[in-house]
Short mmCIF file of C-alpha atoms in Angstrom, two decimals:
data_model
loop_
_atom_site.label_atom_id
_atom_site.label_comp_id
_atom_site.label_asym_id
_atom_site.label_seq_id
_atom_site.Cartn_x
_atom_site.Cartn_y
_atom_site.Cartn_z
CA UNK A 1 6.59 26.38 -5.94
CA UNK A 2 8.37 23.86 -8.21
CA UNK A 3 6.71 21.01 -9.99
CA UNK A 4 7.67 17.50 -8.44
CA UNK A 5 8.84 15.26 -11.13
CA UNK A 6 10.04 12.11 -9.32
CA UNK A 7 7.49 9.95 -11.22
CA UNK A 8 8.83 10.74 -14.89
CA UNK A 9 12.16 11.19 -13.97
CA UNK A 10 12.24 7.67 -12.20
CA UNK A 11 10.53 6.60 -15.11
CA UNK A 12 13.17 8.09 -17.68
CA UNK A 13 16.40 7.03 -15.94
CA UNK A 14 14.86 3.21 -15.42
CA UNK A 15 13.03 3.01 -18.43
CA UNK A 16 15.04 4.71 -21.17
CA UNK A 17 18.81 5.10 -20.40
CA UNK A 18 21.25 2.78 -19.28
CA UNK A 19 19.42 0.16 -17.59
CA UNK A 20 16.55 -0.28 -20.03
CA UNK A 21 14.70 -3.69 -19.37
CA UNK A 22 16.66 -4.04 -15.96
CA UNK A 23 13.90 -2.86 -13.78
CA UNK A 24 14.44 -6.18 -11.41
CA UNK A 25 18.46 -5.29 -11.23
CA UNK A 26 17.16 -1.76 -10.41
CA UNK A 27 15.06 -3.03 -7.71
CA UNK A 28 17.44 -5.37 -6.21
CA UNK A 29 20.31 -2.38 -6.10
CA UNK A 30 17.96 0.10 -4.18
CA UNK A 31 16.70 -2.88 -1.81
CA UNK A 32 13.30 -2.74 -2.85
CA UNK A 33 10.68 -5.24 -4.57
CA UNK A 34 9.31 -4.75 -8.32
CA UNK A 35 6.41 -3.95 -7.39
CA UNK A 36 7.80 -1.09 -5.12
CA UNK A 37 9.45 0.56 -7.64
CA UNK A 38 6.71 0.14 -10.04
CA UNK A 39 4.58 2.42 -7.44
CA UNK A 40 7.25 4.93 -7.17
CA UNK A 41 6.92 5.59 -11.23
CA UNK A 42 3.76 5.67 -11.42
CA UNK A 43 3.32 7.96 -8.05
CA UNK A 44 1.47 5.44 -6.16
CA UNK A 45 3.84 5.80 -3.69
CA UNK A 46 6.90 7.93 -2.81
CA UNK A 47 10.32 6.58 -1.57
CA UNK A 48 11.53 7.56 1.96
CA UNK A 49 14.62 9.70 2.01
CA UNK A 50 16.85 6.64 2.51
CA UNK A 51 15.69 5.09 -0.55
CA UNK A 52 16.02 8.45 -2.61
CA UNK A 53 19.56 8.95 -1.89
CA UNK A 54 19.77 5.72 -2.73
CA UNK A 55 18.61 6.35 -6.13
CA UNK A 56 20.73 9.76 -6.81
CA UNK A 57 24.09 7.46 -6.10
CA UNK A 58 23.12 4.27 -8.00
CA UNK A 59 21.87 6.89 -11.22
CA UNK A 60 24.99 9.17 -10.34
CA UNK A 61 22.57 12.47 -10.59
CA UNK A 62 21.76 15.33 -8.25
CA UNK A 63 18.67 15.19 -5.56
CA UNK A 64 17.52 18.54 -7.31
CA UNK A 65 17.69 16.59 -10.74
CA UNK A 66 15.48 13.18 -9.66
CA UNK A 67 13.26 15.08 -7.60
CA UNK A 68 12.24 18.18 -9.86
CA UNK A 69 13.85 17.42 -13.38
CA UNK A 70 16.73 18.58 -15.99
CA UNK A 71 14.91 22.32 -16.57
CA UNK A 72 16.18 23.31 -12.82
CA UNK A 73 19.77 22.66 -13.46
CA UNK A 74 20.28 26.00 -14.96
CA UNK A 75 17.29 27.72 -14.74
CA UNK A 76 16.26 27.73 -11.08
CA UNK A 77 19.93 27.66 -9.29
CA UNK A 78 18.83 29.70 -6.77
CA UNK A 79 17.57 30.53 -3.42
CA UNK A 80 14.61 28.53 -3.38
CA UNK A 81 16.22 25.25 -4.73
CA UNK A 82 19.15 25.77 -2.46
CA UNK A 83 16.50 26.38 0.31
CA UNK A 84 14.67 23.10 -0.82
CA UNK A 85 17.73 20.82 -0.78
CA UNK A 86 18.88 22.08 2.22
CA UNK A 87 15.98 21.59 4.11
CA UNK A 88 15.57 17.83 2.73
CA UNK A 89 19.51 17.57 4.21
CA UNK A 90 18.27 19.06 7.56
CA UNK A 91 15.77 16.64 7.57
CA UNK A 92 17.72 13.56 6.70
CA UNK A 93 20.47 14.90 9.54
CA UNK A 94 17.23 14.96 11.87
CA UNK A 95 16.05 11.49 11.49
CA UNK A 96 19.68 9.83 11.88
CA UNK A 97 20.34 12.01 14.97
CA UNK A 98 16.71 10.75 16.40
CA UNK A 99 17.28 6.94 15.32
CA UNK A 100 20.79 7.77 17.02
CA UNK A 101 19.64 9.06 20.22
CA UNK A 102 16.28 6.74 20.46
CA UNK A 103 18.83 3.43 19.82
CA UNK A 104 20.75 4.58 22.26
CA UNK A 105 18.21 5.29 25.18
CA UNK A 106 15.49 2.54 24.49
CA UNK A 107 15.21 -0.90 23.71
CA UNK A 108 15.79 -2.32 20.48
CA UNK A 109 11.70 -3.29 19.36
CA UNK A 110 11.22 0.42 20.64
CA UNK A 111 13.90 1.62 18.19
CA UNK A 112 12.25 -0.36 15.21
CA UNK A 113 9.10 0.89 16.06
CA UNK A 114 10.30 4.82 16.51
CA UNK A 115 11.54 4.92 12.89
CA UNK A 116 8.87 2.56 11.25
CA UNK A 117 6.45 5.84 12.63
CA UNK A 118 8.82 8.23 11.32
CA UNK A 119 9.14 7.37 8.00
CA UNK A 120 5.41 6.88 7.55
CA UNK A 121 3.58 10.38 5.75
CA UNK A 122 1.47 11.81 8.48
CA UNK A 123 -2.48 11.38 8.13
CA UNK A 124 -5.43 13.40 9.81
CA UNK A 125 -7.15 12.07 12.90
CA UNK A 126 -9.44 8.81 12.41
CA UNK A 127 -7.86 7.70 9.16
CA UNK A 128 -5.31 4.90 8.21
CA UNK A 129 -2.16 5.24 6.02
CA UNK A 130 -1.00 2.63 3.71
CA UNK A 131 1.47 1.29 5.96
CA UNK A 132 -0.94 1.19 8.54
CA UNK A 133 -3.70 -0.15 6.24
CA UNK A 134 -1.03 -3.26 5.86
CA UNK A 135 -0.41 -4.05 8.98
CA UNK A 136 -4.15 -4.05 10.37
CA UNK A 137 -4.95 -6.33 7.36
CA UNK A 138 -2.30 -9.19 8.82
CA UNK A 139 -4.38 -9.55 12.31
CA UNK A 140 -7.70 -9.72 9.70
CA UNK A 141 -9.21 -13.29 10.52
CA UNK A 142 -12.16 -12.69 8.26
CA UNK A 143 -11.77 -9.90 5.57
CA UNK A 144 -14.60 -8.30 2.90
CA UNK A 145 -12.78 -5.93 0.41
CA UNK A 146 -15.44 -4.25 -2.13
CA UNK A 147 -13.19 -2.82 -4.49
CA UNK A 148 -13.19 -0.71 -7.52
CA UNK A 149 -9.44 -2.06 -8.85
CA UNK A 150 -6.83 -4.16 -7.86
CA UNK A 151 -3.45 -2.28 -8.28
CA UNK A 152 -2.76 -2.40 -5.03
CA UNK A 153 -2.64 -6.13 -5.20
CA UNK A 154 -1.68 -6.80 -9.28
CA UNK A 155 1.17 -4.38 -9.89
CA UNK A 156 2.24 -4.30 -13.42
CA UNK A 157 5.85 -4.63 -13.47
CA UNK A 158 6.58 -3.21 -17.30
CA UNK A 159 5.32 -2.71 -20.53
CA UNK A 160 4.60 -6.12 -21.65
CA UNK A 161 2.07 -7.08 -19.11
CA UNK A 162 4.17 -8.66 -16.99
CA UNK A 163 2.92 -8.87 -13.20
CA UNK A 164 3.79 -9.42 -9.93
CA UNK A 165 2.12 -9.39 -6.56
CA UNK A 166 1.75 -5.81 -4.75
CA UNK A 167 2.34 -5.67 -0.86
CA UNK A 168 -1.40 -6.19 -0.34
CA UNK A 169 -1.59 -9.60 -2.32
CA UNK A 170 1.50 -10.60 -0.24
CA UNK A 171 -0.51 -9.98 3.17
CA UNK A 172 -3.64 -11.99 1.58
CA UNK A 173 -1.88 -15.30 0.90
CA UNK A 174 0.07 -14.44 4.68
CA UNK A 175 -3.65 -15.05 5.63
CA UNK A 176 -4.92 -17.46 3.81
CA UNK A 177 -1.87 -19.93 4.32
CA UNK A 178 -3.46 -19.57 8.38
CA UNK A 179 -6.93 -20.37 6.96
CA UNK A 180 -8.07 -16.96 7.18
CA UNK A 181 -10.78 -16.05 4.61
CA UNK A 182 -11.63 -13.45 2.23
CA UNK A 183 -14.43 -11.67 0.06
CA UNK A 184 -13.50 -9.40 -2.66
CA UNK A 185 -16.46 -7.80 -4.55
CA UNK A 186 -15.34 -6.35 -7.61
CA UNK A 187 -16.79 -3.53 -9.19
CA UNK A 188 -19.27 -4.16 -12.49
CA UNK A 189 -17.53 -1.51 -13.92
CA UNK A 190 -14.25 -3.20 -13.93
CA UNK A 191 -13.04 -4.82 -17.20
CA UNK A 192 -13.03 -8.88 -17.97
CA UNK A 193 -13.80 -9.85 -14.38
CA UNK A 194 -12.70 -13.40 -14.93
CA UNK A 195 -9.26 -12.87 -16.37
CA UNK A 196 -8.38 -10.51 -13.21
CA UNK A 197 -9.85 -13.44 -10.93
CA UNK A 198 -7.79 -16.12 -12.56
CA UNK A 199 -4.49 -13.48 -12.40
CA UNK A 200 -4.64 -12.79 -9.38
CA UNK A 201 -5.20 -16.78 -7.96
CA UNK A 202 -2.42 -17.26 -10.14
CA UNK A 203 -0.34 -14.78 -8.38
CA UNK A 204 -1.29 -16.44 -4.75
CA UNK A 205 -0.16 -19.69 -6.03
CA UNK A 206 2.91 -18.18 -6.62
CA UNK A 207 3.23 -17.28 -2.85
CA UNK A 208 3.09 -21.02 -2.45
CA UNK A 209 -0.39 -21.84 -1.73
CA UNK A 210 -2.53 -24.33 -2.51
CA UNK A 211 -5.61 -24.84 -4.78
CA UNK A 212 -7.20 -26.21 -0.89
CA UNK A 213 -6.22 -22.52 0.33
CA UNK A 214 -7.76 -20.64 -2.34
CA UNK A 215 -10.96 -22.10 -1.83
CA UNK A 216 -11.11 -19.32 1.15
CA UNK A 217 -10.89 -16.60 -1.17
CA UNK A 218 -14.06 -15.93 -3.49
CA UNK A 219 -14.98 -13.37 -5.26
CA UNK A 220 -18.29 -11.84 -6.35
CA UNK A 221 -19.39 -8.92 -9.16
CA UNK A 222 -21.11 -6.02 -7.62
CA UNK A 223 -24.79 -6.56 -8.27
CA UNK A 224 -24.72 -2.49 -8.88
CA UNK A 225 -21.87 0.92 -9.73
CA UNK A 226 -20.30 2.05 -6.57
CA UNK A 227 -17.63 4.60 -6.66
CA UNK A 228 -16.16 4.65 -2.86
CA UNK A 229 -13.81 1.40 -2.17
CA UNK A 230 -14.74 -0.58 1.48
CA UNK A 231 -13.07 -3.26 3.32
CA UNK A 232 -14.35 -4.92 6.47
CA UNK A 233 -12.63 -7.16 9.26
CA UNK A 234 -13.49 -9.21 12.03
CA UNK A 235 -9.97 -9.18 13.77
CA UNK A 236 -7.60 -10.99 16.15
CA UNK A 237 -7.98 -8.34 18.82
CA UNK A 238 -5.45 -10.30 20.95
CA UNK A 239 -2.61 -10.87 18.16
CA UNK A 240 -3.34 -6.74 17.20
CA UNK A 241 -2.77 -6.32 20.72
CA UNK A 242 0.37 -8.39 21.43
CA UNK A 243 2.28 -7.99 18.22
CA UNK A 244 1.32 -3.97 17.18
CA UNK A 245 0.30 -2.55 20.82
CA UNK A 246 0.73 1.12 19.52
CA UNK A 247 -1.71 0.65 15.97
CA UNK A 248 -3.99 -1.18 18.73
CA UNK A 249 -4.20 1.97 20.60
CA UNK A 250 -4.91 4.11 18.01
CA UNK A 251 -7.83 2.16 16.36
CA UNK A 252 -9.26 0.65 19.80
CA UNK A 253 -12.18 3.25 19.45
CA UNK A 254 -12.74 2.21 16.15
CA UNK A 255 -13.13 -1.70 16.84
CA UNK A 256 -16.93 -2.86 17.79
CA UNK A 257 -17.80 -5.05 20.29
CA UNK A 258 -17.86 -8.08 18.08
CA UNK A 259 -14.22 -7.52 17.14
CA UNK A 260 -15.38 -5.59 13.55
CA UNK A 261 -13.24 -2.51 12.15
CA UNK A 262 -13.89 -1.13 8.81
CA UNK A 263 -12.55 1.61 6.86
CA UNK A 264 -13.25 3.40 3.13
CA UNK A 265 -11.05 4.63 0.17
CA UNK A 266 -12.24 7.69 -1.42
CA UNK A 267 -12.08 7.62 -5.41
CA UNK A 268 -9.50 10.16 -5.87
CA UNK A 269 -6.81 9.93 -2.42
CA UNK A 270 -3.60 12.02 -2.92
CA UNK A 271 -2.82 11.52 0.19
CA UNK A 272 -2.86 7.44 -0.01
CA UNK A 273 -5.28 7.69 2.90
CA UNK A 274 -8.11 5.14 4.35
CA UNK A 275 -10.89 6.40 6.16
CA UNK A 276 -12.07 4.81 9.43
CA UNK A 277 -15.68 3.56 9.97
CA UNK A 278 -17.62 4.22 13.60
CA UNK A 279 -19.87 1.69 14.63
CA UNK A 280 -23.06 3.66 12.86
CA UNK A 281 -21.24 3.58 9.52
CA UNK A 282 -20.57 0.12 10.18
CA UNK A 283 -23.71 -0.73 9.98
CA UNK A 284 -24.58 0.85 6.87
CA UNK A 285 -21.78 -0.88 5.00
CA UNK A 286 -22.53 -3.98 5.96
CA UNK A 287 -26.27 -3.43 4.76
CA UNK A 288 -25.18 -1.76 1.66
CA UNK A 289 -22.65 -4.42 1.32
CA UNK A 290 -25.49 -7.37 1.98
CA UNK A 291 -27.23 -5.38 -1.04
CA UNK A 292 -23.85 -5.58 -3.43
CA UNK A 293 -23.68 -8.54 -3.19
CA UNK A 294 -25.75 -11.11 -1.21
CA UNK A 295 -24.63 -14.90 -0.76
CA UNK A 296 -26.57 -16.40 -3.74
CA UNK A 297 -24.13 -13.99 -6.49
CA UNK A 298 -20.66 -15.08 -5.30
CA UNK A 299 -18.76 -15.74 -8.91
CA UNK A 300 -15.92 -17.99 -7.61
#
C-alpha cells in the first residue's frame, strides 16, 4: 500500500511554489480558515473530498499527485493507483447521489444534518470525533479542560510565529460571551506557562470579548506530570437536546444525573478520537482532577 503524502505535498505547493507567503489567499480560495489549512499540513486533520478537489483545481495537479506525491507519476501508473482513484471517484459520485436523493425526500435541517454525518471519519462505539467533540463543547455551561497542549486552540499559522485561533478557541469565547465559564489546567511539563496564558487571552480578545469576560476563564499549572488529556462539562441538557437531537441521543447514556459528561484524549490519537467517561470514571477524574489542581493553585 502507498504512502499518503497529503501533509508534505500541501505543504510544498503552499509553502514553496507559486503562492509562497499567501497561505491566507490559499485559505480564502479553498473556503477554509487559516487555521484549517494549517491542520491539513501538518496532518492534524484531513480535508473532505470536496475540499480536496478543491485543492487539485486551484494547484492545477492530479488527485494521485496531492494525495501520494511526484514518485507515483511514473513509477506506480498502474492497477492499484488506477484502482485507488477510481474508488475515491466512486465515492465522491456516492455522496452527491445520497445528498441528491436525501434533499430531495426530506426536509431541509434533515439534509444538513445527513451530510454533516457523512463527511465526518467514522469512530468506534462510546467515543467522540472532533467534529463531535466541537459541537458538545457549545452546549458546555461549565467546562474543566486538563490539557497537555493547546494546538487545538493556538494554531500557528506560518513560520514566523504568527497565530490565530483554532476551531476550539472559537467555541470558548462562543461561551464565554454567554457567561459560561472555564478551567484549563495546563500541564507542568508544558513550556513558559505564562506566555501561552497571555496568547491565548489575547487571541479571545480578538473574538471580541472583554477583559469582564475573561475573568471566567482561569487557568491553573498541574500540581503534578499527567500524560492522558481530560475535559469535563456540566451541560445544557435542554439546548443539546433542542438544537443537536441526534449527538443528544448518542451521548444520553453517557450524561450523569447532575447533567456531567466527560471524555479523555489519549497521548498519541491517529484517529483524532475522544474517549467517553461512564459515571465510575467520572468520578475518578474529578478526584484526580481535585488532586491536579485544587482551588487554592489557580494561576490566573
Amino acid at each position: 500500500m502507498r504512502e499518503v503524502k497529503l501533509p508534505a505535498m500541501l505543504k510544498q505547493l503552499v509553502d514553496e511554489g507559486e503562492y509562497r507567503g499567501n497561505r491566507r489567499w490559499v485559505s480564502t480560495q479553498l473556503g477554509i480558515t487559516p487555521a484549517a489549512l494549517s491542520q491539513y499540513i501538518n496532518g492534524q486533520t484531513n480535508p473532505s473530498l470536496e475540499k480536496l478537489l478543491a485543492m487539485i483545481e486551484l494547484f492545477d495537479v492530479s488527485l494521485d499527485f496531492l494525495v501520494f506525491g511526484p514518485d507515483t507519476i511514473g513509477q506506480h501508473a498502474n492497477a492499484e493507483a488506477e484502482a485507488v482513484t477510481a474508488s475515491i471517484q466512486a465515492d465522491i459520485a456516492t455522496h452527491s447521489a445520497l445528498v441528491g436523493k436525501v434533499g430531495e425526500i426530506l426536509a431541509q435541517q434533515i439534509d444538513a444534518a445527513t451530510r454533516s454525518v457523512a463527511k465526518r471519519p467514522s469512530t468506534l462505539s462510546n467515543m467522540l470525533d472532533q467534529k463531535q467533540a466541537l459541537e458538545l463543547e457549545r452546549y458546555s455551561e461549565d467546562s474543566t479542560i486538563v490539557t497537555m497542549d493547546l494546538t487545538d486552540d493556538i494554531v500557528e499559522v506560518d513560520s514566523e510565529q504568527e497565530v490565530t485561533a483554532g476551531d476550539f478557541l472559537t467555541v470558548v469565547a462562543q461561551n464565554l460571551a454567554q457567561g459560561r465559564t472555564y478551567h484549563f489546567v495546563l500541564s507542568p511539563e508544558m513550556e513558559d506557562h505564562d506566555t501561552l496564558i497571555q496568547r491565548y487571552r489575547t487571541l479571545l480578545l480578538d473574538q471580541h470579548l472583554s477583559e469582564a469576560d475573561l475573568r471566567n476563564c482561569r487557568f491553573s499549572i498541574g500540581l503534578d506530570s499527567f500524560y492522558v488529556g481530560c475535559c469535563l462539562f456540566r451541560l445544557d441538557v435542554d439546548g443539546l437536546k433542542r438544537h443537536s437531537p441526534v449527538l443528544h441521543r448518542y451521548l444520553e447514556s453517557f450524561i450523569t444525573h447532575d447533567n456531567y459528561i466527560g471524555y479523555i484524549e489519549p497521548p498519541s490519537s491517529p484517529l483524532r478520537a475522544y474517549f467517553l467517561l461512564d459515571a465510575d470514571r467520572m468520578q475518578v477524574a474529578t478526584r484526580v482532577l481535585e488532586r491536579l489542581a485544587p482551588p487554592s493553585s489557580s494561576s490566573s
